[in-house]
Each structure stands twice: as structure tokens, then as C-alpha cells.
Amino acid sequence: MRTKVAIIGAGPAGLLLGQLLHSYGIDNFILERQTPDYVLGRIRAGLLEEGTVALLDEVGAGVRAHREGLVHDGIELAFGGSRHRIDMKAATGKTVMIYGQTEVTLDLMNARKAAGLTTVYQAADVKPHDFDTDHPRVTYVKDSITYELDCDFIAGCDGFHGVSRASVKPSAIETFERVYPFGWLGILSETPPVSHELIYSNHARGFALCTMRSMHRSRYYVQCPLDDHIDQWPDDRFWDELKRRLDQKAVDSLVTGPSIEKSIAPLRSFVAEPMRFGRMFLAGDAAHIVPPTGAKGLNLAASDVHYLSSALREYYDEKSSAGIDGYSARALARVWKAVRFSWWMTSMLHRFPDTEGFGAKIQLAELNYLVGSKAATASLSENYVGLPY
Ligand code: RFL
Ligand code: PHB
């Protein structure tokens, strides 16, 4: 078997890359370890930058997002017992869209199916080979048969725990990491959201976030100890803890109900450099992880594959390697700005083991400055809505 680009991983990065390449006439083949239902069952990101939506539009997969997505002009910051609105549209002219990662993935899967492109689900033991030569290939096992896929390039879109980054010899890669001493406990419930915009709350008991998937489905998070288990968090305990971290107005309008999903996610900042190893590229979570506080993970996966697809288009259409040679530096420049932003949002909003006294006062001073200064509001806003590509 042969293809131009072998893509490992059918998450948002792999699927979007596949559609972008297809739209440029570059054939590609996706190998995914899990089943489609498993991939669709992962409740993750919920917030899209305009640039991400534009990429979905470019590949014809944005129709439902425009119909069902909720466009938000701002967010609210809650601290010191009251709430403060940040008008991002006024500051930047841009908005963000609430549209779940599961919906993005489903729309991209359907677009891929409609285009008749190959995705092998439940591909076991996927391995990239010879990417430091001109003849890379990928092997995998499906239904006990081993297959070999020859290709021009390999795109490692296989997430943080994938095989692509792990296949690079340690001397060729440098990693940078910060692990945060807490996690996010998240629940999804069939209840109307507490507010029409997101509320990020800094509270002495820990961070809380009120977000949503639709006007009937809410998503809430509370900061929790890393070693907590969801069994320790029956729904009643979750709702009680959330209420303690919100302002009175929010508590009065909060509608609670049974959770339909509950999970704990650790928080981490991680970057691998470079993002290209000969004829293999990394994109999305395979190369970098950010804590969810700035809502950047999925949006970075989208900007990476935008850079990568345009580099590959240049290679095939113009017979120029300039794009692929510049891919890593171009992607990393945007990645590090989002890593900084997510780290900063996380630092400002969470309780750390040493956030008492001085640390808490500094957080409050920063939040007060943020809501009181036009320049600070503009800086937060331009990062939150997404820096230009
Ligand atoms: P994914 O989604 O992890 O997909 C990788 C795919 O590769 C497959 N795979 C393999 N396939 C074949 N062989 C192997 N050896 C393989 N190993 C792995 C996996 O099965 C999977 O299908 O990575 P991708 O595509 O780079 O997408 C990244 C995003 O999923 C991630 O950054 C976001 O979910 C992060 N994130 C958020 N991002 C945002 O932009 N906005 C948000 O609001 C937001 N909220 C969040 C988040 C992540 C969260 N968690 C749980 C980590 C909220 C949470 C709670
Ligand atoms: C979400 O909707 O899950 C979400 C939104 C914004 C964030 C993180 C998660 O910063």
C-alpha cells in the first residue's frame, strides 16, 4: 500500500489535516488505534477560536458549527465575591464559539466518509519507520494481519501518549514540562447553563469554571487534588463544592441535575522540540499539552495542521521544501505563546500549595488590574480569542 501522507491518529488534528490535504489534492491515509465511538465518547474541549472555525469552513465541515454553536463575545471573571465581564469583542473585534470537540470530530469524520477517504480504526501496533530516510513507512496490525504503508511523509497526530513522538531517538528531541499540583474534576449535565457566558472563578477553596455545550447542556469544573478519584465525588458533593466557589447571583440561578459524565484531568504544560524529524512531523497534543484554563489545546492542534498542510501543499505544488523546513519553527512560535497564556491563566486562577497570604493577594491584584485596565483587558482578550496564524 502507498499514500502520500500517512497520518497516525484520528483525533481533531489528524482528521482536520486529512481534510485539508484532501482539499489540496494530496492523498492521505489515517490509522487510529481506537474505535470511532471511543474517539467520539471523549468529552474534552468546548471552545473554538475563529481561526479554528474558519479551518472547518475551509474543508466544508463547519455548517453544523455555525448552526448549533454558541457565539460568545466575552467571559466573566469571578473573584472577591463579585463578577466582572471582559468584553472580548469590544477589545478585539473577535468572538469565540462554544461547540464541543465531540461535535467537531463527528463533523470531520462525516466529511472524511463523504469524500471516500480511508481511515483504519482499531489499527494495532502502529509504528513509524525510516522517517530519517526518503522512504518512510508505517506498519500496523488489523485483524491479526500486519500491513505496511509506504508514504512520502508521516504526520504524528496521535496525542500525548502516541507512538510518533516516542519513536524519535532521545538525542533528537528536547522536552519542556510543568506539571501542576492539582487536577480538574469536570461534569456534564443536561441542565441549562448558569450564565450565557463562561464564568472563571478564583476562590479560596480553589478554581471553578462554568461552561456549556448548548443551552440545555452544562459543563462545570472544580479544581481538585490530583489523587482524588471520581468515586469520592458523588453529584451532590460536586454541586455543593461548585456553589461554594461561585458568587451569590450564580448560586441562586444554578440549576443542578444528575451528571451524565464525570472525570478528573491532570493539568500539564509540555512542549517537544522540534516538531519535525526528517520526514515525520508532529502536530497537536503529540507535540504539546497545555492546561485547559486558556482553552487552547484543540485550537493549537488546528493551527499546527494549518501550517503543516500549507507546507505540504507547497512541497507538492511548487516543488519547494521551504514550507516543510520552516514548519517546526513556525508552529512552535505560536505554540509557546499559547503555552505562556495557559500557564498565566492557570497561575492567576488556581490555589497552589503556596497560595496563601502573599500569593492570594498577588492574584487579586492581578485580577483587579485585568478588569480595570484597558490595556490588560486587551492583552487577555487577544490571547483568549486566538493570536493570528
Ligand atoms: P487527541 O484528541 O488526543 O487525538 C489523538 C488520537 O490519536 C490516537 N492514537 C493512536 N492512533 C494510532 N496508534 C497509536 N499508537 C495511537 N496513540 C494514540 C488516539 O486514540 C486519538 O484518537 O489529540 P489531537 O488530535 O492533537 O487533539 C488535541 C485535543 O484533543 C486537546 O488538545 C483538547 O482536548 C484540549 N482541551 C481543550 N482544548 C481547547 O482548545 N479548548 C478547550 O476548551 C479544551 N478543553 C481540553 C479541554 C482537554 C481536556 N482534557 C481532558 C485533557 C478540557 C479538558 C478537560
Ligand atoms: C469547556 O467548555 O470544556 C472549556 C471551556 C473553556 C476552558 C476550558 C474548557 O477554558
Tab-separated table of C-alpha atoms and ligand atoms in Angstrom:
chain	number	residue	atom	x	y	z
A	1	MET	CA	0.000	0.000	0.000
A	2	ARG	CA	1.103	3.532	-0.694
A	3	THR	CA	-0.090	7.027	0.150
A	4	LYS	CA	1.468	10.467	0.123
A	5	VAL	CA	0.854	11.284	3.790
A	6	ALA	CA	0.308	8.601	6.445
A	7	ILE	CA	-1.495	10.189	9.386
A	8	ILE	CA	-1.334	8.482	12.784
A	9	GLY	CA	-4.335	9.370	14.969
A	10	ALA	CA	-7.926	10.318	14.104
A	11	GLY	CA	-8.456	12.986	16.752
A	12	PRO	CA	-9.171	16.561	15.671
A	13	ALA	CA	-5.559	17.119	14.464
A	14	GLY	CA	-5.432	14.002	12.257
A	15	LEU	CA	-8.942	14.392	10.846
A	16	LEU	CA	-8.575	18.097	10.065
A	17	LEU	CA	-5.159	17.539	8.485
A	18	GLY	CA	-6.643	14.755	6.352
A	19	GLN	CA	-9.412	17.031	5.047
A	20	LEU	CA	-7.072	19.979	4.389
A	21	LEU	CA	-4.660	17.730	2.442
A	22	HIS	CA	-7.554	16.209	0.524
A	23	SER	CA	-8.774	19.677	-0.442
A	24	TYR	CA	-5.298	20.335	-1.904
A	25	GLY	CA	-5.392	17.062	-3.860
A	26	ILE	CA	-2.878	15.309	-1.546
A	27	ASP	CA	-3.960	11.754	-0.783
A	28	ASN	CA	-3.674	10.523	2.773
A	29	PHE	CA	-4.460	7.525	4.949
A	30	ILE	CA	-5.368	7.655	8.652
A	31	LEU	CA	-4.537	4.966	11.198
A	32	GLU	CA	-6.387	5.139	14.524
A	33	ARG	CA	-5.940	2.800	17.467
A	34	GLN	CA	-9.463	3.160	18.883
A	35	THR	CA	-12.996	2.703	17.506
A	36	PRO	CA	-14.942	5.726	16.161
A	37	ASP	CA	-17.321	5.515	19.146
A	38	TYR	CA	-14.447	5.580	21.606
A	39	VAL	CA	-12.983	8.673	19.940
A	40	LEU	CA	-16.399	10.361	19.959
A	41	GLY	CA	-17.025	9.446	23.600
A	42	ARG	CA	-14.125	11.528	24.944
A	43	ILE	CA	-15.575	14.701	26.442
A	44	ARG	CA	-12.869	17.309	26.093
A	45	ALA	CA	-12.618	20.750	24.569
A	46	GLY	CA	-15.569	23.055	24.155
A	47	LEU	CA	-14.337	26.373	22.881
A	48	LEU	CA	-13.206	27.242	19.353
A	49	GLU	CA	-11.278	30.274	18.141
A	50	GLU	CA	-12.479	31.972	14.941
A	51	GLY	CA	-9.384	30.600	13.156
A	52	THR	CA	-10.392	27.033	14.042
A	53	VAL	CA	-13.933	27.612	12.780
A	54	ALA	CA	-12.504	29.109	9.557
A	55	LEU	CA	-10.472	25.922	9.000
A	56	LEU	CA	-13.601	23.792	9.479
A	57	ASP	CA	-15.319	26.035	6.921
A	58	GLU	CA	-12.389	25.678	4.531
A	59	VAL	CA	-12.886	21.908	4.411
A	60	GLY	CA	-16.679	22.174	4.273
A	61	ALA	CA	-17.147	20.804	7.813
A	62	GLY	CA	-18.335	23.992	9.502
A	63	VAL	CA	-22.018	24.047	8.572
A	64	ARG	CA	-23.368	22.485	11.782
A	65	ALA	CA	-20.973	24.528	13.956
A	66	HIS	CA	-22.469	27.745	12.532
A	67	ARG	CA	-25.994	26.414	13.049
A	68	GLU	CA	-25.596	24.934	16.536
A	69	GLY	CA	-22.506	26.620	18.014
A	70	LEU	CA	-22.949	29.418	20.550
A	71	VAL	CA	-21.022	32.578	19.707
A	72	HIS	CA	-19.681	34.346	22.794
A	73	ASP	CA	-18.483	37.960	22.855
A	74	GLY	CA	-16.882	37.781	26.300
A	75	ILE	CA	-16.243	35.913	29.541
A	76	GLU	CA	-16.773	36.674	33.198
A	77	LEU	CA	-14.125	36.607	35.894
A	78	ALA	CA	-15.369	35.965	39.438
A	79	PHE	CA	-13.203	36.910	42.404
A	80	GLY	CA	-13.550	38.629	45.763
A	81	GLY	CA	-17.294	37.836	45.834
A	82	SER	CA	-18.289	39.574	42.600
A	83	ARG	CA	-18.198	39.028	38.851
A	84	HIS	CA	-16.539	41.195	36.197
A	85	ARG	CA	-17.227	40.923	32.496
A	86	ILE	CA	-14.452	41.031	29.914
A	87	ASP	CA	-15.852	42.211	26.573
A	88	MET	CA	-13.536	40.468	24.145
A	89	LYS	CA	-15.413	41.526	21.067
A	90	ALA	CA	-15.103	45.184	22.063
A	91	ALA	CA	-11.366	44.693	22.708
A	92	THR	CA	-10.505	42.674	19.585
A	93	GLY	CA	-13.470	42.623	17.193
A	94	LYS	CA	-13.409	38.823	17.528
A	95	THR	CA	-15.574	36.216	19.208
A	96	VAL	CA	-15.223	32.585	20.288
A	97	MET	CA	-17.606	29.704	19.671
A	98	ILE	CA	-18.853	27.064	22.066
A	99	TYR	CA	-19.006	23.837	20.055
A	100	GLY	CA	-17.843	20.568	21.606
A	101	GLN	CA	-14.813	18.616	20.455
A	102	THR	CA	-17.047	15.567	20.025
A	103	GLU	CA	-19.141	17.550	17.503
A	104	VAL	CA	-16.035	18.813	15.677
A	105	THR	CA	-14.763	15.246	15.476
A	106	LEU	CA	-18.105	13.916	14.250
A	107	ASP	CA	-18.343	16.607	11.537
A	108	LEU	CA	-14.800	15.836	10.354
A	109	MET	CA	-15.452	12.081	10.404
A	110	ASN	CA	-18.566	12.608	8.271
A	111	ALA	CA	-16.686	14.857	5.835
A	112	ARG	CA	-13.996	12.205	5.506
A	113	LYS	CA	-16.563	9.487	4.914
A	114	ALA	CA	-18.323	11.634	2.289
A	115	ALA	CA	-15.005	12.185	0.478
A	116	GLY	CA	-14.407	8.415	0.413
A	117	LEU	CA	-11.073	8.664	2.246
A	118	THR	CA	-9.548	5.768	4.137
A	119	THR	CA	-9.433	5.611	7.924
A	120	VAL	CA	-8.424	2.352	9.543
A	121	TYR	CA	-9.888	2.228	13.050
A	122	GLN	CA	-8.671	-0.298	15.632
A	123	ALA	CA	-5.263	-0.346	13.964
A	124	ALA	CA	-2.975	-2.048	16.499
A	125	ASP	CA	0.766	-1.765	16.980
A	126	VAL	CA	1.096	1.237	14.644
A	127	LYS	CA	4.799	2.041	14.099
A	128	PRO	CA	6.513	4.750	12.058
A	129	HIS	CA	9.771	3.603	10.375
A	130	ASP	CA	12.654	5.107	8.388
A	131	PHE	CA	11.451	8.697	8.678
A	132	ASP	CA	15.068	9.824	8.603
A	133	THR	CA	15.317	8.444	5.037
A	134	ASP	CA	13.486	9.342	1.793
A	135	HIS	CA	11.351	6.190	2.119
A	136	PRO	CA	9.356	6.340	5.347
A	137	ARG	CA	6.707	3.721	6.056
A	138	VAL	CA	4.219	2.813	8.729
A	139	THR	CA	3.359	-0.704	9.840
A	140	TYR	CA	0.215	-1.743	11.716
A	141	VAL	CA	-1.831	-4.780	12.597
A	142	LYS	CA	-5.513	-5.121	11.772
A	143	ASP	CA	-7.470	-8.317	12.442
A	144	SER	CA	-4.190	-10.153	13.148
A	145	ILE	CA	-2.705	-9.226	9.757
A	146	THR	CA	0.359	-6.964	9.555
A	147	TYR	CA	0.215	-4.248	6.903
A	148	GLU	CA	2.876	-1.935	5.565
A	149	LEU	CA	2.062	1.541	4.277
A	150	ASP	CA	4.721	3.290	2.159
A	151	CYS	CA	4.481	7.061	2.105
A	152	ASP	CA	6.278	10.338	1.402
A	153	PHE	CA	5.616	11.752	4.868
A	154	ILE	CA	4.284	10.680	8.263
A	155	ALA	CA	2.122	13.025	10.358
A	156	GLY	CA	2.147	12.100	14.056
A	157	CYS	CA	-1.281	13.327	15.233
A	158	ASP	CA	-1.567	10.666	17.904
A	159	GLY	CA	-1.901	12.735	21.063
A	160	PHE	CA	0.259	12.964	24.162
A	161	HIS	CA	0.563	9.193	24.687
A	162	GLY	CA	1.050	8.358	21.000
A	163	VAL	CA	3.734	6.320	19.306
A	164	SER	CA	5.128	9.012	16.980
A	165	ARG	CA	6.991	11.182	19.479
A	166	ALA	CA	8.025	8.029	21.356
A	167	SER	CA	9.707	6.716	18.159
A	168	VAL	CA	12.167	9.603	17.968
A	169	LYS	CA	15.618	8.888	19.375
A	170	PRO	CA	16.024	10.785	22.660
A	171	SER	CA	19.078	12.727	21.455
A	172	ALA	CA	16.996	14.318	18.660
A	173	ILE	CA	14.293	15.774	20.882
A	174	GLU	CA	14.144	18.220	23.757
A	175	THR	CA	11.142	18.487	26.070
A	176	PHE	CA	9.960	21.221	28.411
A	177	GLU	CA	7.399	20.467	31.094
A	178	ARG	CA	5.492	21.819	34.058
A	179	VAL	CA	3.143	19.553	35.989
A	180	TYR	CA	0.598	21.372	38.172
A	181	PRO	CA	-0.155	20.075	41.676
A	182	PHE	CA	-3.926	19.706	41.108
A	183	GLY	CA	-6.483	18.434	38.610
A	184	TRP	CA	-9.839	19.461	37.159
A	185	LEU	CA	-12.906	17.485	38.122
A	186	GLY	CA	-15.450	18.002	35.338
A	187	ILE	CA	-19.099	17.067	34.987
A	188	LEU	CA	-21.566	17.285	32.152
A	189	SER	CA	-25.277	17.613	32.935
A	190	GLU	CA	-28.489	18.064	30.991
A	191	THR	CA	-29.230	21.406	32.642
A	192	PRO	CA	-29.316	24.968	31.284
A	193	PRO	CA	-26.021	26.835	31.834
A	194	VAL	CA	-25.888	29.095	34.877
A	195	SER	CA	-24.986	32.099	32.723
A	196	HIS	CA	-24.979	32.791	28.981
A	197	GLU	CA	-21.184	33.254	29.066
A	198	LEU	CA	-18.355	31.338	30.745
A	199	ILE	CA	-17.503	32.158	34.378
A	200	TYR	CA	-13.891	31.632	35.512
A	201	SER	CA	-13.784	31.799	39.315
A	202	ASN	CA	-10.803	32.399	41.583
A	203	HIS	CA	-11.821	31.273	45.078
A	204	ALA	CA	-10.066	30.453	48.347
A	205	ARG	CA	-11.402	26.863	48.044
A	206	GLY	CA	-9.959	26.537	44.546
A	207	PHE	CA	-10.733	27.385	40.934
A	208	ALA	CA	-14.116	26.744	39.317
A	209	LEU	CA	-15.324	27.114	35.722
A	210	CYS	CA	-18.899	27.266	34.460
A	211	THR	CA	-19.088	26.416	30.773
A	212	MET	CA	-21.543	24.673	28.484
A	213	ARG	CA	-22.096	22.618	25.363
A	214	SER	CA	-25.503	24.061	24.452
A	215	MET	CA	-28.359	25.996	26.072
A	216	HIS	CA	-29.536	22.657	27.537
A	217	ARG	CA	-26.243	21.054	28.453
A	218	SER	CA	-23.786	22.426	31.010
A	219	ARG	CA	-20.177	21.617	31.749
A	220	TYR	CA	-18.699	22.568	35.122
A	221	TYR	CA	-15.211	22.092	36.515
A	222	VAL	CA	-13.732	22.437	40.002
A	223	GLN	CA	-10.056	22.283	40.901
A	224	CYS	CA	-9.410	19.140	42.973
A	225	PRO	CA	-6.449	17.270	44.497
A	226	LEU	CA	-4.560	15.208	41.913
A	227	ASP	CA	-5.067	11.941	43.760
A	228	ASP	CA	-8.845	12.309	44.142
A	229	HIS	CA	-10.995	9.674	42.460
A	230	ILE	CA	-14.437	10.308	40.923
A	231	ASP	CA	-15.967	7.827	43.399
A	232	GLN	CA	-15.194	10.415	46.091
A	233	TRP	CA	-17.305	12.940	44.195
A	234	PRO	CA	-20.987	11.949	44.143
A	235	ASP	CA	-23.069	14.567	42.288
A	236	ASP	CA	-24.331	16.240	45.495
A	237	ARG	CA	-20.806	16.816	46.727
A	238	PHE	CA	-19.818	18.279	43.356
A	239	TRP	CA	-22.738	20.720	43.247
A	240	ASP	CA	-22.141	21.785	46.874
A	241	GLU	CA	-18.473	22.445	46.186
A	242	LEU	CA	-19.216	24.351	42.966
A	243	LYS	CA	-21.741	26.567	44.781
A	244	ARG	CA	-19.217	27.391	47.497
A	245	ARG	CA	-16.836	28.701	44.821
A	246	LEU	CA	-19.370	30.924	42.988
A	247	ASP	CA	-20.904	34.325	43.738
A	248	GLN	CA	-24.398	34.502	45.278
A	249	LYS	CA	-26.101	35.510	41.993
A	250	ALA	CA	-24.663	32.442	40.268
A	251	VAL	CA	-25.618	30.181	43.188
A	252	ASP	CA	-29.199	31.479	43.035
A	253	SER	CA	-29.561	30.726	39.317
A	254	LEU	CA	-27.596	27.449	39.182
A	255	VAL	CA	-29.755	24.540	38.018
A	256	THR	CA	-28.358	21.210	39.208
A	257	GLY	CA	-29.146	17.726	37.932
A	258	PRO	CA	-27.646	14.265	37.524
A	259	SER	CA	-24.230	14.152	35.855
A	260	ILE	CA	-24.011	12.320	32.524
A	261	GLU	CA	-20.205	12.324	32.530
A	262	LYS	CA	-17.670	12.877	35.269
A	263	SER	CA	-13.890	12.780	35.009
A	264	ILE	CA	-10.694	14.123	36.558
A	265	ALA	CA	-7.968	15.518	34.296
A	266	PRO	CA	-4.441	16.344	35.436
A	267	LEU	CA	-3.000	19.703	34.338
A	268	ARG	CA	0.268	19.907	32.472
A	269	SER	CA	2.257	22.224	30.221
A	270	PHE	CA	4.527	20.284	27.848
A	271	VAL	CA	6.362	21.115	24.625
A	272	ALA	CA	8.570	18.854	22.496
A	273	GLU	CA	11.066	20.499	20.164
A	274	PRO	CA	11.447	20.297	17.236
A	275	MET	CA	8.157	19.242	15.630
A	276	ARG	CA	9.826	17.733	12.564
A	277	PHE	CA	12.151	14.728	12.360
A	278	GLY	CA	13.161	14.160	8.758
A	279	ARG	CA	10.003	13.019	7.029
A	280	MET	CA	7.884	12.801	10.178
A	281	PHE	CA	6.020	15.775	11.641
A	282	LEU	CA	4.261	16.072	14.984
A	283	ALA	CA	1.030	18.069	15.323
A	284	GLY	CA	-1.412	18.756	18.169
A	285	ASP	CA	-1.163	17.044	21.556
A	286	ALA	CA	1.531	14.712	20.158
A	287	ALA	CA	3.884	17.711	20.361
A	288	HIS	CA	2.454	19.835	23.158
A	289	ILE	CA	-0.027	19.920	26.020
A	290	VAL	CA	-1.474	22.951	27.761
A	291	PRO	CA	-3.633	23.115	30.885
A	292	PRO	CA	-7.271	23.654	29.789
A	293	THR	CA	-7.570	27.020	31.574
A	294	GLY	CA	-6.999	29.032	28.390
A	295	ALA	CA	-8.977	26.619	26.127
A	296	LYS	CA	-6.028	26.370	23.744
A	297	GLY	CA	-5.347	22.633	23.181
A	298	LEU	CA	-7.742	21.918	20.331
A	299	ASN	CA	-7.136	25.336	18.816
A	300	LEU	CA	-3.372	24.711	18.737
A	301	ALA	CA	-3.961	21.362	17.052
A	302	ALA	CA	-5.873	23.307	14.373
A	303	SER	CA	-3.156	25.940	13.844
A	304	ASP	CA	-0.455	23.228	13.660
A	305	VAL	CA	-2.267	21.356	10.906
A	306	HIS	CA	-2.931	24.618	9.084
A	307	TYR	CA	0.851	25.255	8.983
A	308	LEU	CA	1.610	21.632	8.132
A	309	SER	CA	-0.954	21.307	5.352
A	310	SER	CA	0.174	24.535	3.699
A	311	ALA	CA	3.817	23.371	3.925
A	312	LEU	CA	2.945	20.061	2.264
A	313	ARG	CA	0.899	21.833	-0.381
A	314	GLU	CA	3.936	23.994	-1.171
A	315	TYR	CA	6.071	20.834	-1.418
A	316	TYR	CA	3.766	19.114	-3.898
A	317	ASP	CA	2.527	22.130	-5.895
A	318	GLU	CA	5.642	24.263	-6.042
A	319	LYS	CA	8.296	21.569	-5.560
A	320	SER	CA	9.654	23.682	-2.690
A	321	SER	CA	10.847	22.369	0.681
A	322	ALA	CA	10.832	25.824	2.281
A	323	GLY	CA	7.461	25.244	3.980
A	324	ILE	CA	8.336	21.873	5.484
A	325	ASP	CA	11.749	23.179	6.541
A	326	GLY	CA	10.057	26.079	8.353
A	327	TYR	CA	7.121	24.110	9.812
A	328	SER	CA	8.582	23.413	13.238
A	329	ALA	CA	9.758	26.973	13.946
A	330	ARG	CA	6.529	28.478	12.624
A	331	ALA	CA	4.282	26.179	14.657
A	332	LEU	CA	6.390	26.448	17.830
A	333	ALA	CA	6.310	30.255	17.759
A	334	ARG	CA	2.520	30.163	18.116
A	335	VAL	CA	2.584	27.165	20.471
A	336	TRP	CA	4.840	28.892	23.012
A	337	LYS	CA	2.594	31.967	23.119
A	338	ALA	CA	-0.380	29.729	23.919
A	339	VAL	CA	1.691	27.793	26.469
A	340	ARG	CA	2.541	31.087	28.161
A	341	PHE	CA	-1.075	32.250	28.114
A	342	SER	CA	-2.432	28.966	29.512
A	343	TRP	CA	0.238	28.903	32.236
A	344	TRP	CA	-0.569	32.512	33.159
A	345	MET	CA	-4.353	31.920	33.309
A	346	THR	CA	-3.724	28.793	35.397
A	347	SER	CA	-1.366	30.635	37.774
A	348	MET	CA	-3.774	33.521	38.256
A	349	LEU	CA	-6.900	31.463	38.914
A	350	HIS	CA	-5.911	28.364	40.938
A	351	ARG	CA	-4.934	27.706	44.539
A	352	PHE	CA	-1.370	26.398	44.676
A	353	PRO	CA	0.110	24.812	47.816
A	354	ASP	CA	1.841	28.148	48.448
A	355	THR	CA	-1.112	30.400	47.541
A	356	GLU	CA	-1.911	31.844	50.918
A	357	GLY	CA	-1.222	35.295	52.179
A	358	PHE	CA	1.090	36.939	49.669
A	359	GLY	CA	0.242	34.655	46.716
A	360	ALA	CA	-3.514	35.194	47.111
A	361	LYS	CA	-3.044	38.970	47.355
A	362	ILE	CA	-0.962	38.977	44.158
A	363	GLN	CA	-3.676	37.002	42.325
A	364	LEU	CA	-6.318	39.505	43.440
A	365	ALA	CA	-4.126	42.456	42.427
A	366	GLU	CA	-3.607	40.874	39.010
A	367	LEU	CA	-7.341	40.230	38.552
A	368	ASN	CA	-8.224	43.769	39.649
A	369	TYR	CA	-5.649	45.186	37.257
A	370	LEU	CA	-7.005	42.994	34.468
A	371	VAL	CA	-10.597	44.158	34.795
A	372	GLY	CA	-9.627	47.804	35.446
A	373	SER	CA	-7.082	48.393	32.695
A	374	LYS	CA	-7.995	48.675	29.031
A	375	ALA	CA	-4.508	47.524	28.033
A	376	ALA	CA	-4.628	44.457	30.302
A	377	THR	CA	-8.156	43.584	29.136
A	378	ALA	CA	-6.986	43.843	25.521
A	379	SER	CA	-3.993	41.590	26.205
A	380	LEU	CA	-6.145	38.894	27.825
A	381	SER	CA	-8.726	39.194	25.050
A	382	GLU	CA	-6.365	38.921	22.085
A	383	ASN	CA	-4.818	35.780	23.525
A	384	TYR	CA	-8.166	34.241	24.504
A	385	VAL	CA	-9.820	34.748	21.095
A	386	GLY	CA	-6.650	33.396	19.457
A	387	LEU	CA	-3.490	35.042	18.185
A	388	PRO	CA	-3.264	35.370	14.397
A	389	TYR	CA	-1.793	32.437	12.413
B	1	RFL	P1	-6.158	13.642	20.530
B	1	RFL	O1	-7.522	14.219	20.584
B	1	RFL	O2	-5.596	13.056	21.774
B	1	RFL	O3	-6.165	12.551	19.365
B	1	RFL	C1	-5.098	11.659	19.158
B	1	RFL	C2	-5.631	10.397	18.527
B	1	RFL	O4	-4.546	9.500	18.277
B	1	RFL	C3	-4.939	8.194	18.662
B	1	RFL	N1	-3.730	7.400	18.976
B	1	RFL	C4	-3.224	6.458	18.167
B	1	RFL	N2	-3.615	6.009	16.979
B	1	RFL	C5	-2.876	5.017	16.412
B	1	RFL	N3	-1.786	4.454	17.001
B	1	RFL	C6	-1.360	4.896	18.202
B	1	RFL	N4	-0.286	4.359	18.797
B	1	RFL	C7	-2.090	5.946	18.841
B	1	RFL	N5	-1.951	6.603	20.006
B	1	RFL	C8	-2.951	7.485	20.080
B	1	RFL	C9	-5.847	8.416	19.862
B	1	RFL	O5	-6.709	7.299	20.076
B	1	RFL	C10	-6.597	9.664	19.446
B	1	RFL	O6	-7.788	9.368	18.747
B	1	RFL	O7	-5.078	14.708	20.017
B	1	RFL	P2	-5.247	15.908	18.942
B	1	RFL	O8	-5.930	15.423	17.717
B	1	RFL	O9	-3.911	16.528	18.878
B	1	RFL	O10	-6.265	16.942	19.620
B	1	RFL	C11	-5.930	17.647	20.780
B	1	RFL	C12	-7.163	17.909	21.653
B	1	RFL	O11	-7.863	16.697	21.851
B	1	RFL	C13	-6.792	18.518	23.016
B	1	RFL	O12	-5.761	19.471	22.878
B	1	RFL	C14	-8.002	19.234	23.685
B	1	RFL	O13	-8.998	18.309	24.035
B	1	RFL	C15	-7.557	20.009	24.932
B	1	RFL	N6	-8.669	20.654	25.632
B	1	RFL	C16	-9.214	21.851	25.181
B	1	RFL	N7	-8.758	22.420	24.047
B	1	RFL	C17	-9.333	23.561	23.550
B	1	RFL	O14	-8.865	24.055	22.507
B	1	RFL	N8	-10.420	24.161	24.159
B	1	RFL	C18	-10.953	23.649	25.305
B	1	RFL	O15	-11.952	24.179	25.782
B	1	RFL	C19	-10.333	22.480	25.883
B	1	RFL	N9	-10.818	21.927	26.980
B	1	RFL	C20	-9.210	20.088	26.787
B	1	RFL	C21	-10.289	20.757	27.454
B	1	RFL	C22	-8.720	18.874	27.278
B	1	RFL	C23	-9.258	18.343	28.420
B	1	RFL	N10	-8.711	17.091	28.864
B	1	RFL	C24	-9.458	16.018	29.348
B	1	RFL	C25	-7.324	16.749	28.548
B	1	RFL	C26	-10.841	20.238	28.588
B	1	RFL	C27	-10.314	19.047	29.106
B	1	RFL	C28	-10.917	18.543	30.402
B	2	PHB	C1	-15.038	23.618	28.082
B	2	PHB	O1	-16.100	24.067	27.606
B	2	PHB	O2	-14.881	22.407	28.348
B	2	PHB	C2	-13.945	24.563	28.389
B	2	PHB	C3	-14.103	25.903	28.069
B	2	PHB	C4	-13.106	26.805	28.380
B	2	PHB	C5	-11.960	26.359	29.016
B	2	PHB	C6	-11.783	25.015	29.314
B	2	PHB	C7	-12.784	24.110	28.997
B	2	PHB	O3	-11.004	27.260	29.355
